[in-house]
Amino acid sequence: MKVGIVGFPRSGKTTIFNALTEQEAQVGSFAEPGAVHLGTIKVPDARVDELARRFRPRKVTYAEIVFVDFPAPLGSSSSSALDPTTIAQMRDVDALVQVVRGFVDPLTAEPPAPVRDLEAFKSELVLNDLMIVERRLERLKKEKGKERERALLERLKQTLDAEQALRRMEWTAEEATALAGFGFLSRKPFMAVWNVGEEHAREPLPPEMQAWLEQEGVPGLVLAGQIEMEIAKLPEQDRPAFLADLGLASSARERFIRMAYELLDLISFLTAGEDEVRAWTIRRGTTAVKAAGKIHSDIERGFIRAEVVAFEDFVHYGSEAKAREAGKLRLEGKDYVVRDGDMIHFRFNV
Ligand SMILES: Nc1nc2c(ncn2[C@@H]2O[C@H](COP(=O)(O)OP(=O)(O)O)[C@@H](O)[C@H]2O)c(=O)[nH]1
Ligand SMILES: [Mg+2]
């Protein structure tokens, strides 16, 4: 999964990126212009830890999230977050996270204005999508047939003209497929991070921001980026005490991952053996045959069946053999809908 960290200059994107990835990318207005930062984190998973203890595999692989921190737009005004390079890179991510400045801008002394920033960013996304739709409609004028595409794009245009994100529209599976190639930005799963000073780390979102998010159906998270970035630099065992001082039970990274999984409706299934214990991330509702394809296209193509035991049952009975005796090992077909925490062996033939 790839998550883009977006927002206006000096909202604290790079600071949040560092807090989440434990990297030390340069923050502030002197940061190297044009540099995109990439950081990969492992998704902590107690089930993987437990299986690693039991199987003692050669390799342990956690699910991963890749974060992309976008550079300040070259030579443009500080009010615009999007230049063509940034837009192209944004099309490539699975979700967008807008960092919203919740502290006084150190450069301009401007107080935070969350709803203004959220609205302005949404407008940029909507405007961008509108341009794409209009350009396509213009070209369709010269083509015959294509009535359905034209009608569909007109519907999109209406939504965008009303300054609504495409996220708000209901699309059929068929429409979604037809539109996938456009990579519409206002269609991407979206969440907001309210980046505040440490003295506000435990406060809820400002009411006006909360109201905006609810109206848009967007989840929001409070993070104290700067102090969390400092804490992320400490040795792992020292962090909980510093977080507790702030009144926080878990790190920015843990809270962020939880929200991202919820937003994207993600779950994990597990594979375990002497070679490798591994967590695989899929969307809720994924069938066994598609889950197999996550591992390898050959396993999807030659799928015979899935042998499934729930992680809890495996732990309760202590081994696959015992779980089988207890009737907890199930044989499932292609259309079985995989559940969070399923341990799966795929039987296939190529
Ligand atoms: N007071 C305060 N300053 C912050 C916080 N987060 C970031 N900053 C400062 O805001 C400036 C811009 O941060 P940066 O992460 O580079 O923002 P970006 O332009 O969005 O990547 C830097 O001077 C940071 O030190 C915060 O939570 N509180
Ligand atoms: Mg930056």
CSV table of N, CA and C in Angstrom, one decimal, residues 132-141 143-157 169 174-175 177-182 184:
chain,number,residue,atom,x,y,z
A,132,ILE,N,-9.6,17.3,-16.5
A,132,ILE,CA,-9.4,16.0,-17.2
A,132,ILE,C,-10.7,15.6,-17.9
A,133,VAL,N,-11.8,15.8,-17.1
A,133,VAL,CA,-13.2,15.4,-17.6
A,133,VAL,C,-13.5,16.3,-18.8
A,134,GLU,N,-13.2,17.6,-18.7
A,134,GLU,CA,-13.6,18.5,-19.8
A,134,GLU,C,-12.8,18.2,-21.1
A,135,ARG,N,-11.5,17.9,-20.8
A,135,ARG,CA,-10.6,17.6,-22.0
A,135,ARG,C,-11.1,16.4,-22.7
A,136,ARG,N,-11.5,15.4,-21.9
A,136,ARG,CA,-12.0,14.1,-22.5
A,136,ARG,C,-13.3,14.3,-23.3
A,137,LEU,N,-14.2,15.1,-22.7
A,137,LEU,CA,-15.5,15.4,-23.3
A,137,LEU,C,-15.3,16.1,-24.6
A,138,GLU,N,-14.3,17.0,-24.6
A,138,GLU,CA,-14.0,17.8,-25.8
A,138,GLU,C,-13.6,16.8,-26.9
A,139,ARG,N,-12.7,15.9,-26.6
A,139,ARG,CA,-12.3,14.9,-27.6
A,139,ARG,C,-13.4,14.0,-28.1
A,140,LEU,N,-14.3,13.7,-27.2
A,140,LEU,CA,-15.4,12.8,-27.5
A,140,LEU,C,-16.4,13.4,-28.5
A,141,LYS,N,-16.4,14.8,-28.6
A,141,LYS,CA,-17.2,15.4,-29.5
A,141,LYS,C,-16.9,15.0,-31.0
A,143,GLU,N,-15.8,12.1,-31.8
A,143,GLU,CA,-15.9,10.6,-32.0
A,143,GLU,C,-17.3,10.2,-32.0
A,144,LYS,N,-17.6,9.2,-32.9
A,144,LYS,CA,-19.0,8.7,-32.9
A,144,LYS,C,-19.1,7.6,-31.9
A,145,GLY,N,-20.4,7.2,-31.6
A,145,GLY,CA,-20.6,6.2,-30.6
A,145,GLY,C,-20.2,6.8,-29.2
A,146,LYS,N,-19.7,6.0,-28.4
A,146,LYS,CA,-19.2,6.4,-27.1
A,146,LYS,C,-20.3,7.2,-26.3
A,147,GLU,N,-21.6,6.9,-26.6
A,147,GLU,CA,-22.6,7.7,-25.9
A,147,GLU,C,-22.6,7.4,-24.4
A,148,ARG,N,-22.3,6.2,-24.0
A,148,ARG,CA,-22.3,5.9,-22.6
A,148,ARG,C,-21.2,6.6,-21.8
A,149,GLU,N,-20.0,6.6,-22.4
A,149,GLU,CA,-18.9,7.3,-21.8
A,149,GLU,C,-19.2,8.8,-21.6
A,150,ARG,N,-19.8,9.3,-22.7
A,150,ARG,CA,-20.1,10.7,-22.7
A,150,ARG,C,-21.1,11.0,-21.5
A,151,ALA,N,-22.1,10.2,-21.4
A,151,ALA,CA,-23.2,10.4,-20.4
A,151,ALA,C,-22.5,10.2,-19.0
A,152,LEU,N,-21.7,9.3,-18.8
A,152,LEU,CA,-21.0,9.1,-17.6
A,152,LEU,C,-20.1,10.3,-17.2
A,153,LEU,N,-19.4,10.8,-18.2
A,153,LEU,CA,-18.5,11.9,-17.9
A,153,LEU,C,-19.3,13.2,-17.6
A,154,GLU,N,-20.5,13.3,-18.2
A,154,GLU,CA,-21.3,14.4,-17.9
A,154,GLU,C,-21.8,14.4,-16.5
A,155,ARG,N,-22.0,13.2,-16.0
A,155,ARG,CA,-22.4,13.1,-14.6
A,155,ARG,C,-21.3,13.5,-13.7
A,156,LEU,N,-20.1,13.0,-14.0
A,156,LEU,CA,-18.9,13.4,-13.3
A,156,LEU,C,-18.7,15.0,-13.3
A,157,LYS,N,-18.9,15.5,-14.4
A,157,LYS,CA,-18.8,17.0,-14.6
A,157,LYS,C,-19.8,17.7,-13.7
A,169,MET,N,-19.5,10.2,-5.1
A,169,MET,CA,-20.4,9.5,-6.1
A,169,MET,C,-20.4,8.0,-5.9
A,174,GLU,N,-18.8,-1.6,-13.0
A,174,GLU,CA,-18.5,-1.4,-14.4
A,174,GLU,C,-18.0,0.0,-14.7
A,175,GLU,N,-18.7,1.0,-14.1
A,175,GLU,CA,-18.3,2.4,-14.3
A,175,GLU,C,-16.9,2.6,-13.7
A,177,THR,N,-14.5,0.5,-13.4
A,177,THR,CA,-13.5,-0.1,-14.3
A,177,THR,C,-13.3,0.9,-15.5
A,178,ALA,N,-14.4,1.4,-16.0
A,178,ALA,CA,-14.3,2.3,-17.2
A,178,ALA,C,-13.5,3.5,-16.8
A,179,LEU,N,-13.6,4.0,-15.6
A,179,LEU,CA,-13.0,5.2,-15.2
A,179,LEU,C,-11.6,5.1,-14.5
A,180,ALA,N,-11.2,3.8,-14.2
A,180,ALA,CA,-10.0,3.6,-13.4
A,180,ALA,C,-8.8,4.3,-14.1
A,181,GLY,N,-8.7,4.2,-15.4
A,181,GLY,CA,-7.5,4.8,-16.1
A,181,GLY,C,-7.3,6.3,-15.9
A,182,PHE,N,-8.3,7.0,-15.6
A,182,PHE,CA,-8.1,8.4,-15.4
A,182,PHE,C,-7.4,8.8,-14.1
A,184,PHE,N,-8.4,9.7,-11.1
A,184,PHE,CA,-9.0,10.9,-10.6
A,184,PHE,C,-8.5,11.1,-9.1
